[in-house]
Structures are given as structure tokens and as C-alpha cells.
JSON list of C-alpha atoms in Angstrom, two decimals:
[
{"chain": "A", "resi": 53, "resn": "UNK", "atom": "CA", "xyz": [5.30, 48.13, 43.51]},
{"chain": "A", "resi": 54, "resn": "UNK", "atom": "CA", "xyz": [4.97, 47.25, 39.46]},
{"chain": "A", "resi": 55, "resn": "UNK", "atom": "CA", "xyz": [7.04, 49.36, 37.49]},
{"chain": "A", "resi": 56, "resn": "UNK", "atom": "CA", "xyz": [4.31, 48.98, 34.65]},
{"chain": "A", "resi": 57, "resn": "UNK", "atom": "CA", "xyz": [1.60, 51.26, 34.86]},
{"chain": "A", "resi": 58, "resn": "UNK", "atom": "CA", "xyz": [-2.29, 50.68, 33.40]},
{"chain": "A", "resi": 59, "resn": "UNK", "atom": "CA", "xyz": [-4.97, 52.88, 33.16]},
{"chain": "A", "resi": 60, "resn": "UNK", "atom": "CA", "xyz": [-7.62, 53.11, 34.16]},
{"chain": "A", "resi": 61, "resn": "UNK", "atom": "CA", "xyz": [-8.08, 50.51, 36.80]},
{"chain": "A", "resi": 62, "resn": "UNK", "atom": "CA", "xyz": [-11.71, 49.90, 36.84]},
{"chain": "A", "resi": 63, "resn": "UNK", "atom": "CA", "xyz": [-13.67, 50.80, 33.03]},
{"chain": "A", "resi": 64, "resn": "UNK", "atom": "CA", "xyz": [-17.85, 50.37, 32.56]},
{"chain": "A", "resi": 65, "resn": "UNK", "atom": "CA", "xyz": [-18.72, 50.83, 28.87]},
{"chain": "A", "resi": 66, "resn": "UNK", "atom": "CA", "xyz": [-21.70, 50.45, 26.79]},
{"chain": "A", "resi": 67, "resn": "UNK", "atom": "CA", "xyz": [-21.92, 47.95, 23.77]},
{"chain": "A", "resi": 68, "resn": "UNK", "atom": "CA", "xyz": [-21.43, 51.05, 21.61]},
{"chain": "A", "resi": 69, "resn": "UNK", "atom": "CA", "xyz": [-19.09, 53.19, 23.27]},
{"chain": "A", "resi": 70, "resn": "UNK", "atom": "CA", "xyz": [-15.36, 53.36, 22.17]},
{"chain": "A", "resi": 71, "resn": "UNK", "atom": "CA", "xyz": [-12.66, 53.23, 24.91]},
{"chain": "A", "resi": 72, "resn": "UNK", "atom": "CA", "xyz": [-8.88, 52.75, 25.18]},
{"chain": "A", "resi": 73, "resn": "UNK", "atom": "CA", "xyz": [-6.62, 51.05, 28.07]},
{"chain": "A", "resi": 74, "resn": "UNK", "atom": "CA", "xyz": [-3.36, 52.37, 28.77]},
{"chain": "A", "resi": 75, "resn": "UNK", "atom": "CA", "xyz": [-0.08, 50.73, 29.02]},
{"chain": "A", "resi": 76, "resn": "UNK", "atom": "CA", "xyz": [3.28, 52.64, 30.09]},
{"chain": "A", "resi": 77, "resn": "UNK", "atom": "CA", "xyz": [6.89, 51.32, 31.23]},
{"chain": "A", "resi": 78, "resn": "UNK", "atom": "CA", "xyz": [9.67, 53.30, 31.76]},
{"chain": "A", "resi": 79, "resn": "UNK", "atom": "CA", "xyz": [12.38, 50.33, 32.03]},
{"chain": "A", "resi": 80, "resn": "UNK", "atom": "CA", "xyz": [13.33, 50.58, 28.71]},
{"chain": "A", "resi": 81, "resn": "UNK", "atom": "CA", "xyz": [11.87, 47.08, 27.92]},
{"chain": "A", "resi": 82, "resn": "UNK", "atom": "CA", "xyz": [11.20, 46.29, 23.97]},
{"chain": "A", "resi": 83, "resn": "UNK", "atom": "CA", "xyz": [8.46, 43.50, 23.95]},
{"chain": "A", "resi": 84, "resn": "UNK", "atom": "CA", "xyz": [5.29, 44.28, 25.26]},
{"chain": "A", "resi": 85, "resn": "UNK", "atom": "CA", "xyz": [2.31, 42.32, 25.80]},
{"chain": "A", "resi": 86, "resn": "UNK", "atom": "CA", "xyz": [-1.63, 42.10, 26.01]},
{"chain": "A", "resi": 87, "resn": "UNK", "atom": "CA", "xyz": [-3.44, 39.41, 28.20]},
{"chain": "A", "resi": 88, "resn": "UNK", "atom": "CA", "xyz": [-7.06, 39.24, 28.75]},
{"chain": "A", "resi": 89, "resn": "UNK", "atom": "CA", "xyz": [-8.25, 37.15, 32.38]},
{"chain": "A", "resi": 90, "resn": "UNK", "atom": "CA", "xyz": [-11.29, 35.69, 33.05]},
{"chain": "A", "resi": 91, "resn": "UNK", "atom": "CA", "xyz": [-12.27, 34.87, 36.68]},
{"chain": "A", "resi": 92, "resn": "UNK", "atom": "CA", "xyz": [-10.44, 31.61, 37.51]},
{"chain": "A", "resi": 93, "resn": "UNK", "atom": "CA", "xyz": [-8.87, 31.57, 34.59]},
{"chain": "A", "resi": 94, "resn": "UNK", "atom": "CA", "xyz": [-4.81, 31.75, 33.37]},
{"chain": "A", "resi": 95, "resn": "UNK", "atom": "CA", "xyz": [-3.88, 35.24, 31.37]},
{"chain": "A", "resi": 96, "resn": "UNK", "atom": "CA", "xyz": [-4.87, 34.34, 27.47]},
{"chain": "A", "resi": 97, "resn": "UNK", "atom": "CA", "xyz": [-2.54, 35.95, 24.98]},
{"chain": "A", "resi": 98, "resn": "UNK", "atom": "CA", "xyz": [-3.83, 38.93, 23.02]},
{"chain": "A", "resi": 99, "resn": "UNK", "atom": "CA", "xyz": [-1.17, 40.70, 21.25]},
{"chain": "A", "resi": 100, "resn": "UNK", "atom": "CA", "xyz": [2.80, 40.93, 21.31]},
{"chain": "A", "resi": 101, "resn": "UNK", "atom": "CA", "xyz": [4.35, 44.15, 20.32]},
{"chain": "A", "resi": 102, "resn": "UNK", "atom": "CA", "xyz": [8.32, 43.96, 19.52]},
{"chain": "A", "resi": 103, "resn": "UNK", "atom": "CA", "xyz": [10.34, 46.87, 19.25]},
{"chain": "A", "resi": 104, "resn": "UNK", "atom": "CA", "xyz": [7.05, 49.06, 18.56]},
{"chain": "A", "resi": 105, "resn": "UNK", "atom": "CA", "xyz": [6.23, 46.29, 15.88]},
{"chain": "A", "resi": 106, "resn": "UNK", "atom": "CA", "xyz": [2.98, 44.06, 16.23]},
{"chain": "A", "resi": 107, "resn": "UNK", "atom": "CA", "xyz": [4.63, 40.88, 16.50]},
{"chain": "A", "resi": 108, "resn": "UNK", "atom": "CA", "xyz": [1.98, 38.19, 17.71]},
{"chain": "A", "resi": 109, "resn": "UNK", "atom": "CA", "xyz": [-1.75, 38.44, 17.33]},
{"chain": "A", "resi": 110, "resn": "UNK", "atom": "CA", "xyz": [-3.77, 35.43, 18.73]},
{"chain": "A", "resi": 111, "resn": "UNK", "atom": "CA", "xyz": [-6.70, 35.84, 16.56]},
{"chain": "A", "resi": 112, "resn": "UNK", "atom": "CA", "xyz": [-8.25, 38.95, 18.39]},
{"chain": "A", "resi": 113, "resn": "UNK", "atom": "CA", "xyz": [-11.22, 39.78, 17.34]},
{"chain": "A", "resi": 114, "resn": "UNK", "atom": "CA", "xyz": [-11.27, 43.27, 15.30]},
{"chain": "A", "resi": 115, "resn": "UNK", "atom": "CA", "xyz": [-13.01, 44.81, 17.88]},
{"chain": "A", "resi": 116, "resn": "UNK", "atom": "CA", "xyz": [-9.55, 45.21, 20.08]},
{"chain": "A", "resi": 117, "resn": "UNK", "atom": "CA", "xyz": [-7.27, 47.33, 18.51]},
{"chain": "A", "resi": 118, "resn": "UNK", "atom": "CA", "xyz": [-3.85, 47.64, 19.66]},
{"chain": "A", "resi": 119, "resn": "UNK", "atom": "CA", "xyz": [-1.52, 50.64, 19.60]},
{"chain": "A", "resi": 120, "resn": "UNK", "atom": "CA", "xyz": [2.27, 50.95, 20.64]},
{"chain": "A", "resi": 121, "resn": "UNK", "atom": "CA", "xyz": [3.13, 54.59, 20.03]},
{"chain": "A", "resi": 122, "resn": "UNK", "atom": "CA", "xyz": [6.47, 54.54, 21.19]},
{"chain": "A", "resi": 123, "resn": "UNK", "atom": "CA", "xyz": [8.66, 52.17, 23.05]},
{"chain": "A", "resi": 124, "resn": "UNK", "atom": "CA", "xyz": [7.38, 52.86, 26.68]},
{"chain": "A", "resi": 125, "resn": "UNK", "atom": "CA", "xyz": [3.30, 53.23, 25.83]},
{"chain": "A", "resi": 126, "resn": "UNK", "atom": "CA", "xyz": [0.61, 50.47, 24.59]},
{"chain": "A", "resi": 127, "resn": "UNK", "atom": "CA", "xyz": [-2.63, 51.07, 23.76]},
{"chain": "A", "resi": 128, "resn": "UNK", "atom": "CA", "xyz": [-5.56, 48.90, 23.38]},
{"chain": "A", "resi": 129, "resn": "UNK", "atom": "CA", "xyz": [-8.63, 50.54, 21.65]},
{"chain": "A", "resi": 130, "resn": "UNK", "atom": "CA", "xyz": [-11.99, 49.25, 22.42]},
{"chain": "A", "resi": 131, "resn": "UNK", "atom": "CA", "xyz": [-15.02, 50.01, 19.87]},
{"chain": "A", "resi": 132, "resn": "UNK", "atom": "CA", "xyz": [-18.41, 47.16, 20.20]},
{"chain": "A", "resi": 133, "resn": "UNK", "atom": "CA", "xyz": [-17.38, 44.88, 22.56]},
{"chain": "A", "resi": 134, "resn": "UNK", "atom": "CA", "xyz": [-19.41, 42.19, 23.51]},
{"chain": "A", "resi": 135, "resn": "UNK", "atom": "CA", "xyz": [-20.12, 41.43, 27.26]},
{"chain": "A", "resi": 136, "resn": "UNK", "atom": "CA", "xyz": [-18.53, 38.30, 27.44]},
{"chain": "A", "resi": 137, "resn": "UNK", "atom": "CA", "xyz": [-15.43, 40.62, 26.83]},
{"chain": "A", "resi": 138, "resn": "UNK", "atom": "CA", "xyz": [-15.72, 41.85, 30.24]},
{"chain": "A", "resi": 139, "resn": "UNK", "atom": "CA", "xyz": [-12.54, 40.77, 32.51]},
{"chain": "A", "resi": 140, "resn": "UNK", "atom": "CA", "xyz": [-9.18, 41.48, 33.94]},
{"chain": "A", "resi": 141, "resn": "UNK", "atom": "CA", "xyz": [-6.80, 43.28, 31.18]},
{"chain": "A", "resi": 142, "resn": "UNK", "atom": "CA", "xyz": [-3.15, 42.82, 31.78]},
{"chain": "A", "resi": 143, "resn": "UNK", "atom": "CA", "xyz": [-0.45, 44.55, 30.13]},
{"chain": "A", "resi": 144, "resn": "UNK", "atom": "CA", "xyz": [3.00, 42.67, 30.27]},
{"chain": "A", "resi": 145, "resn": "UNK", "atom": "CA", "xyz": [6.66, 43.88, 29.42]},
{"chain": "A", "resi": 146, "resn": "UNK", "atom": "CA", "xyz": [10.16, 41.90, 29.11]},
{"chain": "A", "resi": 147, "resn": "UNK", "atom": "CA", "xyz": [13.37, 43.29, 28.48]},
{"chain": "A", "resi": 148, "resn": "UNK", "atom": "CA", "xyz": [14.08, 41.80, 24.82]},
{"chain": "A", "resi": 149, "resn": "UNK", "atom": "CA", "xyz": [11.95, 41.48, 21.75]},
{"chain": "A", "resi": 150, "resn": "UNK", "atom": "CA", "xyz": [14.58, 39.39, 20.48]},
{"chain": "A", "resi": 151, "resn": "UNK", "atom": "CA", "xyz": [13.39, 35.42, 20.05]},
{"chain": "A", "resi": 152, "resn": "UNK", "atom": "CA", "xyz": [16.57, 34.27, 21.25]},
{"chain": "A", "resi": 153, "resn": "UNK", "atom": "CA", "xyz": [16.36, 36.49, 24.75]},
{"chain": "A", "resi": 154, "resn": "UNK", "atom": "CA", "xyz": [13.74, 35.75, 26.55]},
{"chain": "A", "resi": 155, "resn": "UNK", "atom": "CA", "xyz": [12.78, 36.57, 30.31]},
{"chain": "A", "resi": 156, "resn": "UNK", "atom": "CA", "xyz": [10.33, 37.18, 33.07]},
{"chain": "A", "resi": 157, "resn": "UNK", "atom": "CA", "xyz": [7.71, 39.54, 32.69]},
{"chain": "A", "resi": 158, "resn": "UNK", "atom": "CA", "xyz": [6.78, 42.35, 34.52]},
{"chain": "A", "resi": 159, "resn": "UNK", "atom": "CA", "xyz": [3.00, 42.58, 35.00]},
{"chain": "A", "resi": 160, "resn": "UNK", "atom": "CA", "xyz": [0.80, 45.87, 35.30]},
{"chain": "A", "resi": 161, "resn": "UNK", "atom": "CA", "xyz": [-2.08, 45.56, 37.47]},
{"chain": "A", "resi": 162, "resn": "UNK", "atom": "CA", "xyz": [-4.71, 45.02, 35.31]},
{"chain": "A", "resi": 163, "resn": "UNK", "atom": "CA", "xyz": [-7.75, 46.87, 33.98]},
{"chain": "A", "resi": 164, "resn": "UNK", "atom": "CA", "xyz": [-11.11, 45.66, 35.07]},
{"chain": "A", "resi": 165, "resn": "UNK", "atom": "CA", "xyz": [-12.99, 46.10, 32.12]},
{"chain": "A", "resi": 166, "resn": "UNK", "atom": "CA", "xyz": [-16.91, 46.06, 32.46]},
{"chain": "A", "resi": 167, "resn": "UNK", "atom": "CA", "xyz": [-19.02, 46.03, 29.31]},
{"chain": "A", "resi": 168, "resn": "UNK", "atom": "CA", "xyz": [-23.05, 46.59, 30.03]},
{"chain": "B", "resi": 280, "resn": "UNK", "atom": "CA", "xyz": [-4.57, 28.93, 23.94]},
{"chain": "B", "resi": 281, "resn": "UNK", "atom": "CA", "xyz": [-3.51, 27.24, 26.87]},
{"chain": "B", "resi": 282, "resn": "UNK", "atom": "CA", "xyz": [0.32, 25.26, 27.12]},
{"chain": "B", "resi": 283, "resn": "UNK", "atom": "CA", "xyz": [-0.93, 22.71, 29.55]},
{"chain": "B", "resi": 284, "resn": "UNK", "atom": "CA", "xyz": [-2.33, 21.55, 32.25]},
{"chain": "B", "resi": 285, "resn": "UNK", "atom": "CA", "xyz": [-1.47, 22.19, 36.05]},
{"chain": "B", "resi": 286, "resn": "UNK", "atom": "CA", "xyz": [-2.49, 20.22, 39.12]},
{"chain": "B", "resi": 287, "resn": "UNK", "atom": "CA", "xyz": [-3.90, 20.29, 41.66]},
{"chain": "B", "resi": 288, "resn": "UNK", "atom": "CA", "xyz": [-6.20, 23.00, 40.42]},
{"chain": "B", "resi": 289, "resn": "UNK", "atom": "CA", "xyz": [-6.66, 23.89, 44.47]},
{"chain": "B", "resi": 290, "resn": "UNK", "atom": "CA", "xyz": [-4.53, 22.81, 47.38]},
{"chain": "B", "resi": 291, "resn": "UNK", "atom": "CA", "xyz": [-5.08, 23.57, 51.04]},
{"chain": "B", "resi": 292, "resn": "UNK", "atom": "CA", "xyz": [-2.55, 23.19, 53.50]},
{"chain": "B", "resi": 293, "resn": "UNK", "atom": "CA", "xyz": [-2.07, 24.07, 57.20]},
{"chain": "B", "resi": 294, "resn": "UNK", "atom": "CA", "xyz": [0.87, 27.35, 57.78]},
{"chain": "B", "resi": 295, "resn": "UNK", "atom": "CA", "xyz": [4.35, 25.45, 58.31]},
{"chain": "B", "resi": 296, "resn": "UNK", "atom": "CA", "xyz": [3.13, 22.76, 55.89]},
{"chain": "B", "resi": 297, "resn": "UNK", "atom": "CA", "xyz": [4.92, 22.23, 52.05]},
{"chain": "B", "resi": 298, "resn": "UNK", "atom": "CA", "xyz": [2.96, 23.07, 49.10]},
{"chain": "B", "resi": 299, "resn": "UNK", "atom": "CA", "xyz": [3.71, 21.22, 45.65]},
{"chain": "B", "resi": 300, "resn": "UNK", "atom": "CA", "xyz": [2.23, 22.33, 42.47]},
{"chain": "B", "resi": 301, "resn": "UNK", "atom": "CA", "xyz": [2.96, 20.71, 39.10]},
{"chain": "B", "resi": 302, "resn": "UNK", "atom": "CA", "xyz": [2.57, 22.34, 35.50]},
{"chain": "B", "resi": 303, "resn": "UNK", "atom": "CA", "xyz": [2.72, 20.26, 32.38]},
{"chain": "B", "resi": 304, "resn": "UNK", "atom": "CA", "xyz": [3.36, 21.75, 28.86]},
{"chain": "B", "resi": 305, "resn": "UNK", "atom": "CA", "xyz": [3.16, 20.85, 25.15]},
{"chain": "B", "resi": 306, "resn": "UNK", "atom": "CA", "xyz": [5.80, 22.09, 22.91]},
{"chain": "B", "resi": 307, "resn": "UNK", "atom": "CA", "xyz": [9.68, 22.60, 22.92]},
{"chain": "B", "resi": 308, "resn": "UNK", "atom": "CA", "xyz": [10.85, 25.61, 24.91]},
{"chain": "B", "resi": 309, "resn": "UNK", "atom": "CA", "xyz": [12.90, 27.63, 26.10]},
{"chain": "B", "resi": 310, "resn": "UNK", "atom": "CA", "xyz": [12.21, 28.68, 29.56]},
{"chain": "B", "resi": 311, "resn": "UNK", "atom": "CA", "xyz": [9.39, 28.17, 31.87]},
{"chain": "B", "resi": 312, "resn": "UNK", "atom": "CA", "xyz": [8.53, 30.61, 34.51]},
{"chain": "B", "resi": 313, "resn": "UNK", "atom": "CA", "xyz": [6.17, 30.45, 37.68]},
{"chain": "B", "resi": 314, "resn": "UNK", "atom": "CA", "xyz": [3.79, 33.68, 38.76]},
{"chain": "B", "resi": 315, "resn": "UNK", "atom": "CA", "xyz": [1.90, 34.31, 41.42]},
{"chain": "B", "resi": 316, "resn": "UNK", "atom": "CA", "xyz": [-1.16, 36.31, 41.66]},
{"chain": "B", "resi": 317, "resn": "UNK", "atom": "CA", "xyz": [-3.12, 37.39, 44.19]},
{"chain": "B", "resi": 318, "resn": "UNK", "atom": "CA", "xyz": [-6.92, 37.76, 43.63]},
{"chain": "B", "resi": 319, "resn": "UNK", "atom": "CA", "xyz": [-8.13, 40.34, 41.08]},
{"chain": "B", "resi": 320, "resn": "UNK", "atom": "CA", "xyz": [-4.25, 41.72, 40.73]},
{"chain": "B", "resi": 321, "resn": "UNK", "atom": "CA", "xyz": [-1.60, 42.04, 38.60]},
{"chain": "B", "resi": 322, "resn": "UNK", "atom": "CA", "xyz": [0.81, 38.72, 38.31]},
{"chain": "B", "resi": 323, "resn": "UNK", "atom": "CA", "xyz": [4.61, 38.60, 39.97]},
{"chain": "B", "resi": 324, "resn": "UNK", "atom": "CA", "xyz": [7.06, 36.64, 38.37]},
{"chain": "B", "resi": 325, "resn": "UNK", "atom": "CA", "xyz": [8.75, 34.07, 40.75]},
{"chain": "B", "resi": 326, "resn": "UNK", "atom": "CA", "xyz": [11.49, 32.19, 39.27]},
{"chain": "B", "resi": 327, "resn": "UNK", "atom": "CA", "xyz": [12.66, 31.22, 35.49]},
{"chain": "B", "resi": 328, "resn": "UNK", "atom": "CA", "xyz": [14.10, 28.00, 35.20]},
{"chain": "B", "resi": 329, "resn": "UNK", "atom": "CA", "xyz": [15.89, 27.36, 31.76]},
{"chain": "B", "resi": 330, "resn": "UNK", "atom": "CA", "xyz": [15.38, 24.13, 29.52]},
{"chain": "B", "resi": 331, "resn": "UNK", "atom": "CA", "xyz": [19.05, 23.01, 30.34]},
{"chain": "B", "resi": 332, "resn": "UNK", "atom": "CA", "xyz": [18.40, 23.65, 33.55]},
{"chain": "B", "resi": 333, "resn": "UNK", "atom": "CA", "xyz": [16.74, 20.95, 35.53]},
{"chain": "B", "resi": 334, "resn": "UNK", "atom": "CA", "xyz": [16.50, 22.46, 39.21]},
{"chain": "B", "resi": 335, "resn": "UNK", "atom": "CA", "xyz": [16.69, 25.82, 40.52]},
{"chain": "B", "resi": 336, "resn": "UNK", "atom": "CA", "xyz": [16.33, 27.75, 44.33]},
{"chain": "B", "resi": 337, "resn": "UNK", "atom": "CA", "xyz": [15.00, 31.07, 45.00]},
{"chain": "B", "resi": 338, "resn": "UNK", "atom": "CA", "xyz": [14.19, 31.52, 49.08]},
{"chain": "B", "resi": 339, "resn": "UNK", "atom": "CA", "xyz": [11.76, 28.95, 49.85]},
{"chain": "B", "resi": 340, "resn": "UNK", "atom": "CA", "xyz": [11.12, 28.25, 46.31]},
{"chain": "B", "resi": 341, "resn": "UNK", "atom": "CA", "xyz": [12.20, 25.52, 44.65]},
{"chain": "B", "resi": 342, "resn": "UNK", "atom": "CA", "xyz": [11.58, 24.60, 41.01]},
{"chain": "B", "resi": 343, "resn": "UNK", "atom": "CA", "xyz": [12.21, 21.61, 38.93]},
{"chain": "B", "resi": 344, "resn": "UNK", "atom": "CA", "xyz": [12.32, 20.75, 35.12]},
{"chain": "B", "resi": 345, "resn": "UNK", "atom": "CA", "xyz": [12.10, 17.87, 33.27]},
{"chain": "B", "resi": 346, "resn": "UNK", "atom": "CA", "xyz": [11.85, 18.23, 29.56]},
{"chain": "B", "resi": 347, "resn": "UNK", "atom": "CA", "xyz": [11.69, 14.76, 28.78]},
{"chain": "B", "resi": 348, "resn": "UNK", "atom": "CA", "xyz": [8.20, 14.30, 30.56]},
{"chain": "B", "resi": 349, "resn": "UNK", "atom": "CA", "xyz": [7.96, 17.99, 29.68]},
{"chain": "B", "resi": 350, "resn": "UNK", "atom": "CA", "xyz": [6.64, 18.97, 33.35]},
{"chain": "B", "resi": 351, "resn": "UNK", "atom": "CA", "xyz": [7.87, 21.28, 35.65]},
{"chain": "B", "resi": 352, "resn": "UNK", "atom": "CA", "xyz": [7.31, 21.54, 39.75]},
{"chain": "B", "resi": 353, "resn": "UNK", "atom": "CA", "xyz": [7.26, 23.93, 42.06]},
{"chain": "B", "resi": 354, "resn": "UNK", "atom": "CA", "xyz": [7.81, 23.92, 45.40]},
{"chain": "B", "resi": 355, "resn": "UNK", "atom": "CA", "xyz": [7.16, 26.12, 48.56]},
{"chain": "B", "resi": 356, "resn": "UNK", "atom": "CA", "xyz": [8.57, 24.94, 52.11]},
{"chain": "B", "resi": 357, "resn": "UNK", "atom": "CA", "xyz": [7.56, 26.22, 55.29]},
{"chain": "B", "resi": 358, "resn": "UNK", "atom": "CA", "xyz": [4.04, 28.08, 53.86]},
{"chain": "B", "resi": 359, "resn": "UNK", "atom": "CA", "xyz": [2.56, 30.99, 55.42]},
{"chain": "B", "resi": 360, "resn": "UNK", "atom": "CA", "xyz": [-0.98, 32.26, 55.32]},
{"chain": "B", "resi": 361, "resn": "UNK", "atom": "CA", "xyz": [0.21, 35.43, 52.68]},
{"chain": "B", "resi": 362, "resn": "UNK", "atom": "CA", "xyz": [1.14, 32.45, 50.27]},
{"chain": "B", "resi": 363, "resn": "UNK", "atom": "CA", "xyz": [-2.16, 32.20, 50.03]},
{"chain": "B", "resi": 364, "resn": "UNK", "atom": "CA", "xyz": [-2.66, 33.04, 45.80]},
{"chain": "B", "resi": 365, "resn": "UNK", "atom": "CA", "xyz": [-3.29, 31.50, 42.68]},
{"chain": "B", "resi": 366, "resn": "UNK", "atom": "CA", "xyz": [0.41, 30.13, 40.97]},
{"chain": "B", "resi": 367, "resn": "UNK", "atom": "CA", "xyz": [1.00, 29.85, 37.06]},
{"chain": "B", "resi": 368, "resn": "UNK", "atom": "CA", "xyz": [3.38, 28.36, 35.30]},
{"chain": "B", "resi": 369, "resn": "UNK", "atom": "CA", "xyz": [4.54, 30.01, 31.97]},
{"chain": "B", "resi": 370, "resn": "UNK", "atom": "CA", "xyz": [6.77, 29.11, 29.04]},
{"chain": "B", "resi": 371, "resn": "UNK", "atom": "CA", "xyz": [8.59, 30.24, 26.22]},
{"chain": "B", "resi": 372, "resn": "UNK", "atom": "CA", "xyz": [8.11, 28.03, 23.32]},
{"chain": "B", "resi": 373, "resn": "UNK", "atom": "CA", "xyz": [11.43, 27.46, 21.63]},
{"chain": "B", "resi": 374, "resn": "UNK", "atom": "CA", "xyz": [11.94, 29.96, 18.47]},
{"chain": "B", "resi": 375, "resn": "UNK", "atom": "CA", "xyz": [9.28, 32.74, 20.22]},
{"chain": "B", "resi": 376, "resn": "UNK", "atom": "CA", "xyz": [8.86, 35.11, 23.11]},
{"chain": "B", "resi": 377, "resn": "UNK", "atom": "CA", "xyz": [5.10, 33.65, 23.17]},
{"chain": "B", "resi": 378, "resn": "UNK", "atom": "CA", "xyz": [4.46, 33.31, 26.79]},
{"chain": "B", "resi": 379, "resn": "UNK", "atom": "CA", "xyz": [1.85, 30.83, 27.21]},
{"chain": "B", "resi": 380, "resn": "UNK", "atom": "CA", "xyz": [0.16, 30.04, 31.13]},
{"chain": "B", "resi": 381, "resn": "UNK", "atom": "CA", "xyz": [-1.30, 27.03, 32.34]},
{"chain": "B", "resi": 382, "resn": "UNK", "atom": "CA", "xyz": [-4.14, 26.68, 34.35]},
{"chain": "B", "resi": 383, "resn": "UNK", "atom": "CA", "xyz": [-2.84, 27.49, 37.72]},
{"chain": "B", "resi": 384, "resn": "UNK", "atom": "CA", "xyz": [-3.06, 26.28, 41.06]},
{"chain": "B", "resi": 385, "resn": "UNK", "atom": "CA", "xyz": [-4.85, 28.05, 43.91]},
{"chain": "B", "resi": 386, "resn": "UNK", "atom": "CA", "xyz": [-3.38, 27.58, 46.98]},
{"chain": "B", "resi": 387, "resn": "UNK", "atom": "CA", "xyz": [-4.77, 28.49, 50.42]},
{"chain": "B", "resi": 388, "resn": "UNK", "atom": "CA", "xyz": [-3.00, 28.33, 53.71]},
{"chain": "B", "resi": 389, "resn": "UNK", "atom": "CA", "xyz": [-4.53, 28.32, 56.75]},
{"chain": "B", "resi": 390, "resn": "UNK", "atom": "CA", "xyz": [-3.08, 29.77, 59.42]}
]
């Protein structure tokens, strides 16, 4: 079983509507990550936080906001998405922010975002 | 963006059977990782493989590295039907924690 938790699983939303995907760990990890999947595709990187810090963003658009409220939660708001944006959401942790300590990461199970 | 290129993009292979997949990358790094993912879920890291390192074991798994050519290989002996996923390589680029996936395999075995 993951030990990183995302919410909801499954998400339908309007062109207008504003939504938010959930992100939580409890391994004490201090990078955390945002991936976005198309079908048949690899994970594309989204965002990076390290120790609660935006670290990395891959030239999201504005319409995908993240959040990382504390060390164990990330957030990614949603407000006029587009529905090519529809696909797998994947949040990622590791245990070090640091550049110099890197590892595997531990995958959530994705949100299947929808967007009509 | 994408760190490179993996092949084949599908491989089918009889249960008992090897499977070899091969990831190529771009850029200096640190690490390089393999996942595996099974359809529509969440990915499972495999096995990490450092850049000094140049071969590593894990079960059935076995992984090679060769930063020179900067490709990496991985291979599963003795495959069973519930290997049947799609299998990324990942790397670290040297100076960043910017994991970066390749295309991926996807590898069916029959049984």
C-alpha cells in the first residue's frame, strides 16, 4: 500500500469551476512533487516543493496553482482548465529536499482529473 | 520535458521468458531509477542505481549503467504474467532533485 495519500481519486469539473487535489505524507519526507500523465505517456514534471518552499516550476500554466501548507500536505488548485488538461495527477515525495541527497520516490495513486 | 528515449516502446514475451528494456538520457546525473506502473495507477519505484555505480541486483531485477553512452538497462529474468506493466526509467540530473522519466516500455507477458 502507498504511504502517500491523494484525494480525490476520480474529479469531473466544468471549464469554470475551481477545484483542488490533495496531497498528504506522513513519512516525514521534505521534497514533494507534482506530475501530470497523459494516457501512454511518462509522468511530466509540474512543480517541486522543498522544505515547504516552491522549488521547481516547469512552466505551468497559471491556471494550476500549487500549495504546500505544511511539510506533510500539497495542494494543487484548479480554476479554468482547459480539457486537454484532463489526465492522471500524481503526487510524489522523497526523503530530502537537499540537491546533494537524492532518492526514490514514493508515488500516490493519482487523481483522475476530468475537465468537461 | 522528457530525459530520453526508451526502447522498445512495447515488448511481449511468453511467462519464463527474459525481458530487457533500455532507457537513454541526456544530461549529467546523479542517479537513475526504474518504476513500474500498472495501468491507470500510481508508479512503484524499483531500483536506484547510482552514476558510480555501473550494475546493481534487486530479486530478479537487474540494472545496468553506463554513463559514457549515457544509457541504462534493465533487466527481468524468469517473467511472470503480473509483470505485465508499463516500466520508466527516471533520473536525477546532477546539481537537482529534478526527476525526469523517459518514455517507458510496456511490457506484456503472456502466460
Amino acid at each position: 500500500d502507498t504511504e502517500v495519500t491523494q484525494t480525490p481519486k476520480h474529479l469531473v469539473m466544468g471549464m469554470t469551476n475551481k477545484k483542488s487535489l490533495k496531497c498528504e505524507q506522513h513519512m516525514g519526507h521534505r521534497a514533494m512533487y507534482w506530475y501530470k500523465q497523459k494516457a501512454k505517456k511518462p509522468p511530466e514534471l509540474m512543480f517541486v516543493y522543498s522544505y515547504e518552499k516552491l522549488s521547481i516550476n516547469e512552466s505551468v500554466p497559471s491556471r494550476f496553482s500549487p500549495e504546500c501548507p505544511n511539510s506533510s500536505l500539497l495542494n494543487l488548485h484548479l480554476h479554468a482548465l482547459q480539457p486537454e488538461d484532463s489526465a492522471l495527477y500524481l503526487c510524489a515525495s522523497r526523503t530530502h529536499g537537499s540537491v546533494t541527497q537524492t532518492g526514490e520516490l514514493f508515488f500516490g495513486e493519482g487523481s483522475r482529473l476530468t475537465v468537461l | 520535458s522528457q530525459q530520453g528515449e526508451e526502447d522498445p516502446q512495447a515488448l511481449s514475451i511468453q511467462e519464463g521468458e527474459n525481458a530487457t528494456m533500455n532507457c537513454s538520457y541526456k544530461t549529467s546525473i546523479n542517479n537513475l531509477q526504474w518504476y513500474r506502473q500498472n495501468s491507470g495507477r500510481g508508479l512503484v519505484h524499483l531500483i536506484l542505481i547510482r552514476s558510480n555505480e555501473r550494475e546493481k541486483h534487486s530479486g530478479r531485477l537487474r540494472v545496468t549503467l553506463d554513463t559514457s553512452k549515457k544509457s541504462s538497462s534493465l533487466l527481468i529474468t524468469a517473467s511472470r504474467a503480473a509483470d505485465t506493466a508499463s516500466y520508466f526509467c527516471a533520473t536525477d540530473a546532477t546539481g537537482g532533485f529534478k526527476t525526469i522519466f523517459g518514455a517507458g516500455t510496456r511490457l506484456f507477458v503472456k502466460a
